[in-house]
mmCIF file of C-alpha atoms in Angstrom:
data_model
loop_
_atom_site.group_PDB
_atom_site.id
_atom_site.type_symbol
_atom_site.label_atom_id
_atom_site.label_comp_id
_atom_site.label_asym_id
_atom_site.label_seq_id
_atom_site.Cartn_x
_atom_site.Cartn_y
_atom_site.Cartn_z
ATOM 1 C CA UNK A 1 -22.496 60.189 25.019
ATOM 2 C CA UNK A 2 -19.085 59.421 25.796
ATOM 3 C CA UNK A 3 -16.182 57.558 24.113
ATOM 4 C CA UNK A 4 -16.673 54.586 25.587
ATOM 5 C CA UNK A 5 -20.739 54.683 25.336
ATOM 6 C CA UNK A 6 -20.334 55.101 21.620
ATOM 7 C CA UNK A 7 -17.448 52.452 20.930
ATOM 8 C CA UNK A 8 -19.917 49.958 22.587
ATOM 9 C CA UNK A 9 -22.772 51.199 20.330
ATOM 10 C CA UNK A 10 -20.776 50.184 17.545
ATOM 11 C CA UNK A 11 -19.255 47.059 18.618
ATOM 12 C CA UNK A 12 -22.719 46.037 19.405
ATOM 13 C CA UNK A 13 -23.959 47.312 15.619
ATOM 14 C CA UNK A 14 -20.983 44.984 14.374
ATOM 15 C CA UNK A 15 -22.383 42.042 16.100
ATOM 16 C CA UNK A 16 -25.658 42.636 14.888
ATOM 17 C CA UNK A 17 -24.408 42.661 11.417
ATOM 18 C CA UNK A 18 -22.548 39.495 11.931
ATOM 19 C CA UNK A 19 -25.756 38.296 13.038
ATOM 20 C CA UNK A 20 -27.912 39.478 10.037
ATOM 21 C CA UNK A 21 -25.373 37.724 7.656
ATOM 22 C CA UNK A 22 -26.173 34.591 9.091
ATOM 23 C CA UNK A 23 -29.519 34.606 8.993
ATOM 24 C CA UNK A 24 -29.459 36.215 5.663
ATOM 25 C CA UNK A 25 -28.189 33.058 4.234
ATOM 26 C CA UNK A 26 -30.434 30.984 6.439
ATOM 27 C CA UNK A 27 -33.223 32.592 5.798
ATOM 28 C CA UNK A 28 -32.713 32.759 1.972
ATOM 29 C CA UNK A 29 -31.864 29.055 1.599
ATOM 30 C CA UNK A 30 -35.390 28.548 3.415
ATOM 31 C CA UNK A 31 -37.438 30.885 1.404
ATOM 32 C CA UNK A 32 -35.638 29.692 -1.813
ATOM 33 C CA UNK A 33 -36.317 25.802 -0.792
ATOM 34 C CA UNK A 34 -39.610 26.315 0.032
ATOM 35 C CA UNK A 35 -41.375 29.335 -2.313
ATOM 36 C CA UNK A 36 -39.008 29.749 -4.913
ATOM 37 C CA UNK A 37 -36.069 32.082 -6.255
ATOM 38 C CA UNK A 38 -38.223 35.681 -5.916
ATOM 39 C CA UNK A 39 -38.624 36.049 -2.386
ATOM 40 C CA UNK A 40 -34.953 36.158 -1.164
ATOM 41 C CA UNK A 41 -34.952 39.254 -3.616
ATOM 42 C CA UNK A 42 -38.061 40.632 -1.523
ATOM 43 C CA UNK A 43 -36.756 39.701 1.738
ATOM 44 C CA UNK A 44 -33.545 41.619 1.091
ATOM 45 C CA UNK A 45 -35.370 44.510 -0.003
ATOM 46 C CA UNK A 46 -38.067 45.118 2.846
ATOM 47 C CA UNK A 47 -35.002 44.158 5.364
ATOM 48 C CA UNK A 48 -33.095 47.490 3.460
ATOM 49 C CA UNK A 49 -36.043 49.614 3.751
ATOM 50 C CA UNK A 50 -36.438 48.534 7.657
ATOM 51 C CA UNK A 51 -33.148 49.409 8.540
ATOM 52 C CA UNK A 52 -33.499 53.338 8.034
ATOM 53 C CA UNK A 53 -35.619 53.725 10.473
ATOM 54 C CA UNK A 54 -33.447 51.893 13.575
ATOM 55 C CA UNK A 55 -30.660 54.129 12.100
ATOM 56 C CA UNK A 56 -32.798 57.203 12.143
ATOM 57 C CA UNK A 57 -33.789 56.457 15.698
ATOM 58 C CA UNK A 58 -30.337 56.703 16.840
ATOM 59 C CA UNK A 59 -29.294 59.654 14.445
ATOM 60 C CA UNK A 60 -32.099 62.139 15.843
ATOM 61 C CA UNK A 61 -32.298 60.846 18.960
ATOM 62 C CA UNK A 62 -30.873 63.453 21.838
ATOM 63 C CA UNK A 63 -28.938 60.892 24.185
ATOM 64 C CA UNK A 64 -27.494 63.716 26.793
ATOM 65 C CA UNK A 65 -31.294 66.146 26.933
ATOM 66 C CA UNK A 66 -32.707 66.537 30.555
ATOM 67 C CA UNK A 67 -29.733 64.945 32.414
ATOM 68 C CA UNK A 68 -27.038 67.474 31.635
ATOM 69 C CA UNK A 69 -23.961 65.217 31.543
ATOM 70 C CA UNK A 70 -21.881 62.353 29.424
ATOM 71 C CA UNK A 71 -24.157 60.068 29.162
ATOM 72 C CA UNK A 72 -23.616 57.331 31.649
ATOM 73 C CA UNK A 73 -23.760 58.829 35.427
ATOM 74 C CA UNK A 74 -27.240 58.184 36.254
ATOM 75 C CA UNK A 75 -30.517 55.679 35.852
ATOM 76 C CA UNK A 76 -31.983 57.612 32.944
ATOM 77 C CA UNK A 77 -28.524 57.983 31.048
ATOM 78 C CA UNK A 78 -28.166 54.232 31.361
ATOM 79 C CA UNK A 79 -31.879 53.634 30.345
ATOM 80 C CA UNK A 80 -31.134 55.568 27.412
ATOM 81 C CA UNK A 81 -27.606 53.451 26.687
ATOM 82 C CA UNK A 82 -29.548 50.107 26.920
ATOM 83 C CA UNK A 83 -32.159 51.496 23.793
ATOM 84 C CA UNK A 84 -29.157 52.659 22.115
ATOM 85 C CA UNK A 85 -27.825 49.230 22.271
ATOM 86 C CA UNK A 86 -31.063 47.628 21.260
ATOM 87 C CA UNK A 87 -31.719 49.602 18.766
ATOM 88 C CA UNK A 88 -28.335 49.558 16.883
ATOM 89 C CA UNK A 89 -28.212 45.684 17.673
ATOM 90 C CA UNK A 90 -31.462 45.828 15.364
ATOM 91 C CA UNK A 91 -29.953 48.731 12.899
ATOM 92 C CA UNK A 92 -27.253 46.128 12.712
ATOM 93 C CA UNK A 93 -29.059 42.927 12.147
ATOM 94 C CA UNK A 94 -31.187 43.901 9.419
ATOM 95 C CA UNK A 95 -28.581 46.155 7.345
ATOM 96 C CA UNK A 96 -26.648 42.390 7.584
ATOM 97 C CA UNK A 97 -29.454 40.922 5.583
ATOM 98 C CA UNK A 98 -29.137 41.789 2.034
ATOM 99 C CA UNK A 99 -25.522 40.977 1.881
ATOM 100 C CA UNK A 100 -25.361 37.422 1.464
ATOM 101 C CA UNK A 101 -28.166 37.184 -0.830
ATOM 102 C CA UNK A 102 -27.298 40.115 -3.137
ATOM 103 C CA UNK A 103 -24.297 37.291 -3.912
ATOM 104 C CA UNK A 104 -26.231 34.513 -4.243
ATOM 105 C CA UNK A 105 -28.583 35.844 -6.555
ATOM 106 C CA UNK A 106 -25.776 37.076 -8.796
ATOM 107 C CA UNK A 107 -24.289 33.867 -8.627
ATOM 108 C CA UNK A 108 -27.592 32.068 -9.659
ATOM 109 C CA UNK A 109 -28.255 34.571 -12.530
ATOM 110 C CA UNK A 110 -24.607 34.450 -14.271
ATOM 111 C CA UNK A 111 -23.540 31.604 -16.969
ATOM 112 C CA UNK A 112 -20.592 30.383 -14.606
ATOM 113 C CA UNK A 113 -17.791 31.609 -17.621
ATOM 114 C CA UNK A 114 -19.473 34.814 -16.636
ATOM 115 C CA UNK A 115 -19.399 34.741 -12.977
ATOM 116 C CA UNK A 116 -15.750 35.914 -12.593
ATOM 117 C CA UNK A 117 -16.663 39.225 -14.497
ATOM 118 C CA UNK A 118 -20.285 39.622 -12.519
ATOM 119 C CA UNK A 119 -18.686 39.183 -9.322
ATOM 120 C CA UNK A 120 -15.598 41.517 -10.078
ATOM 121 C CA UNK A 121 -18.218 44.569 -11.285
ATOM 122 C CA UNK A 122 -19.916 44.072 -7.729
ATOM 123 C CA UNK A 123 -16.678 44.470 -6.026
ATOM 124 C CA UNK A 124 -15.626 46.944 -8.064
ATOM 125 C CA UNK A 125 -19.245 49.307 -7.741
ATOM 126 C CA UNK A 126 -18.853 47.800 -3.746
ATOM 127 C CA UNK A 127 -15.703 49.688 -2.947
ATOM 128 C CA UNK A 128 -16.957 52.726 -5.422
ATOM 129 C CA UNK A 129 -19.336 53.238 -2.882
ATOM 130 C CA UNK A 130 -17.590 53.087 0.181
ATOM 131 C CA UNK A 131 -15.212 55.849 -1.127
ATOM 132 C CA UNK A 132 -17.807 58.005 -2.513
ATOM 133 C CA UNK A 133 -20.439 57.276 0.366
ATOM 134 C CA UNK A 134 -18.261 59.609 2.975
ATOM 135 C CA UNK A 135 -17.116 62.364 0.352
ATOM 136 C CA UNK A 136 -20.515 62.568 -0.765
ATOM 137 C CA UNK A 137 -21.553 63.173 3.341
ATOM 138 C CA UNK A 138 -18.761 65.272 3.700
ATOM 139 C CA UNK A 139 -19.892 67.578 0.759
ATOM 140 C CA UNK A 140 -23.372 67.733 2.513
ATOM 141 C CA UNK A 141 -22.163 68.790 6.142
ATOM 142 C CA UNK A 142 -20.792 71.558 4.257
ATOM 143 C CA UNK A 143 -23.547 72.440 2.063
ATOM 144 C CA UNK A 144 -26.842 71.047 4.137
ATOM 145 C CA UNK A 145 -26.262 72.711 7.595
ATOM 146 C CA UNK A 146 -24.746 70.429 9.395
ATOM 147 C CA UNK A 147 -23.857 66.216 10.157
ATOM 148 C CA UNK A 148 -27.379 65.422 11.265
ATOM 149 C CA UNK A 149 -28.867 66.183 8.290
ATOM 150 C CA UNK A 150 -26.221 64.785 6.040
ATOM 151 C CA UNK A 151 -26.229 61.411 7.748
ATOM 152 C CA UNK A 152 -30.545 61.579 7.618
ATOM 153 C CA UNK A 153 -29.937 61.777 3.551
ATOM 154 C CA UNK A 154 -27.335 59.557 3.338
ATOM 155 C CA UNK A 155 -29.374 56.369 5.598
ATOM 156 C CA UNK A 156 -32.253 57.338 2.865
ATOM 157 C CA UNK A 157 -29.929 55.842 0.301
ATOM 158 C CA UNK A 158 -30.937 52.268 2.116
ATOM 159 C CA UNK A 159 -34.161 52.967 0.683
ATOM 160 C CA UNK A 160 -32.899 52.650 -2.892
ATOM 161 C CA UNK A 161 -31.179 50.085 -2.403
ATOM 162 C CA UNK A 162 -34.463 48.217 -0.789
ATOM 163 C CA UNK A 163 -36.498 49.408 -3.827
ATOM 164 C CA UNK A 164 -33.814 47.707 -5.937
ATOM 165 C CA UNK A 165 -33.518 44.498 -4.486
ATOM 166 C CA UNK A 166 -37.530 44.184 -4.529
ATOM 167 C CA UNK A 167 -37.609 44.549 -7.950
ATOM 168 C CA UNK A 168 -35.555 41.301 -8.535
ATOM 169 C CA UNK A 169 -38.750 39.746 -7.351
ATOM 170 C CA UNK A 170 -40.374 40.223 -10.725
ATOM 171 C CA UNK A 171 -37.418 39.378 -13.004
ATOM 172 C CA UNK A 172 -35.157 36.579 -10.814
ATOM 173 C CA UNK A 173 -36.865 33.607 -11.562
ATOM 174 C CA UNK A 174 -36.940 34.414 -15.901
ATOM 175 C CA UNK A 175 -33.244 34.843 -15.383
ATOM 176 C CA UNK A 176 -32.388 31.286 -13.287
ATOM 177 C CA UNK A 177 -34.382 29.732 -16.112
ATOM 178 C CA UNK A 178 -32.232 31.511 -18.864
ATOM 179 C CA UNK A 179 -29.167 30.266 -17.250
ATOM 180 C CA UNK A 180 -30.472 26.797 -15.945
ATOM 181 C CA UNK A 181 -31.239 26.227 -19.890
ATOM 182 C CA UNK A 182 -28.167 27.981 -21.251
ATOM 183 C CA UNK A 183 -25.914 25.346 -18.597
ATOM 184 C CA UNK A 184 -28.453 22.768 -19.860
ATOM 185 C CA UNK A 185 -27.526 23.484 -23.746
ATOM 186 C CA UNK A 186 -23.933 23.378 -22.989
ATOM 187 C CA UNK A 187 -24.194 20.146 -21.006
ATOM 188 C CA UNK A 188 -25.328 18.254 -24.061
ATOM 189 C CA UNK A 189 -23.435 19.585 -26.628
ATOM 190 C CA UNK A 190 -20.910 18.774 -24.667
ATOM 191 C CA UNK A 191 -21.763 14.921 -24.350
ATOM 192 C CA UNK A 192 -22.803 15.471 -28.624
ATOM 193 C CA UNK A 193 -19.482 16.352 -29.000
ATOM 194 C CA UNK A 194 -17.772 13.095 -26.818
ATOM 195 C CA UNK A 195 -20.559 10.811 -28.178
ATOM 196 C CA UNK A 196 -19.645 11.955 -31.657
ATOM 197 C CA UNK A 197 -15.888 11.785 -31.343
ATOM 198 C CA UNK A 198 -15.908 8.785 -30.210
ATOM 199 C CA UNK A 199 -18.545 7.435 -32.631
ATOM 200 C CA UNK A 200 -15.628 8.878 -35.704
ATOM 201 C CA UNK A 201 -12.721 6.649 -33.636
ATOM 202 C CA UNK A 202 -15.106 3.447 -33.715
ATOM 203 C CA UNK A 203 -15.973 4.564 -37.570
ATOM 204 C CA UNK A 204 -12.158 4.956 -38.446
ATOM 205 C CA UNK A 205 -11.247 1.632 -37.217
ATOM 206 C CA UNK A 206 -13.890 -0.493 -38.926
ATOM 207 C CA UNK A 207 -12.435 1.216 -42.138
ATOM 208 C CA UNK A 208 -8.996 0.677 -41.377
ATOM 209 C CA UNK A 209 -10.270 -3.171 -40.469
ATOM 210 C CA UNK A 210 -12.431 -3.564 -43.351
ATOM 211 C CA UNK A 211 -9.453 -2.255 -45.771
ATOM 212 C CA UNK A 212 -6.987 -4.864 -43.824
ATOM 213 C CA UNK A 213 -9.313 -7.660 -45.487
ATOM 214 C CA UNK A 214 -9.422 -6.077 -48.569
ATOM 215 C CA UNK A 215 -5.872 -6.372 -49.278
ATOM 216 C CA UNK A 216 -5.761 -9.810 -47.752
ATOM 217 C CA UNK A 217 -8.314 -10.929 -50.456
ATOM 218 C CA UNK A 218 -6.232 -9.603 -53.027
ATOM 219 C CA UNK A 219 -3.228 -10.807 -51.894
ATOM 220 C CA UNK A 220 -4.529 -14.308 -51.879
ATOM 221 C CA UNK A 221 -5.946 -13.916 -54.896
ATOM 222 C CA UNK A 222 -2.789 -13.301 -56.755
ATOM 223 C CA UNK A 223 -0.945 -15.720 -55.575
#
């Protein structure tokens, strides 16, 4: 393939994951709305799993066999672009997916003086990851026989990260009830704590008002 073939592969896998992370959000506000907090969780995950295998495709897949040149001089060459754009359109649009809803579970699963820390640990494991990720595939070119097979091992880590996000599904909805009644608690000891303070201000001035007669009876008393 040549330079340009492949810079238009990935501009077209960037657009696909600009399109995943919309519908990632639309399609976990929907599932959310309408089934509850675990299926986001399981959406995320089998949309992780299903985006090895798009990414496989285009890893193993010989672009240049039976033509014999760079990739874009002849009908079969540019049959073999337009599947290569398809396909990482779709590698693209479903590694988009768990993004957006990794977040927003976090965000519904965190007491909000918590959130700050939660979200700061996911950016911090986030860019971890993206430093380690290529020095980890660099270490298997060298050791594995080659870029192929480093790059088939390192897509496989999607799987883990599918298997993870599933998981959620059995565990989500316990924790948005923890925190929905932990926000609850606060809430009304909270309004305990203005009902009661201002309960003591209404108590203090009866006192001071009820003293105020006091010493006006005895004052016209003595004299």
């Amino acid at each position: 393939m040549t330079v340009e073939g492949a810079t238009l592969i990935i501009l077209i896998f960037g657009v696909g994951n600009g399109a995943g992370v919309t519908f990632g959000g639309i399609g976990s506000t929907y599932l959310y709305s309408n089934y509850g907090p675990r299926y986001p969780s399981l959406f995320s995950g089998c949309a992780a799993i299903l985006g090895c295998f798009p990414m496989w495709f285009m890893l193993n897949y010989n672009f240049n066999s039976g033509n014999g040149n760079n990739g874009i001089d002849n009908g079969e060459s540019r049959g073999s672009l337009l599947i290569f754009i398809l396909i990482s359109l779709l590698a693209g649009f479903l590694s988009g997916i768990t993004g957006p809803i990794v977040k927003s579970t976090l965000q519904n699963v965190t007491l909000p003086q918590m959130r700050g820390q939660a979200f700061a640990l996911l950016n911090t494991f986030d860019d971890f990851g993206r430093g380690l990720g290529p020095a980890f595939v660099a270490w298997m070119i060298e050791n594995m026989g080659g870029r192929q097979k480093a790059f088939n091992i390192g897509v496989g880590g999607w799987i883990f990260c599918g298997i993870l996000n599933g998981m959620l599904f059995w565990t989500v909805e316990k924790d948005e009830e923890n925190v929905r009644s932990a926000v609850e608690s606060m809430l009304i000891q909270h309004k305990d704590c203005i009902s009661t303070g201002g309960f003591v201000e209404e108590e203090s001035l009866e006192e001071k008002s009820s003293l105020h007669q006091d010493w006006s009876v005895k004052d016209n008393s003595v004299s």
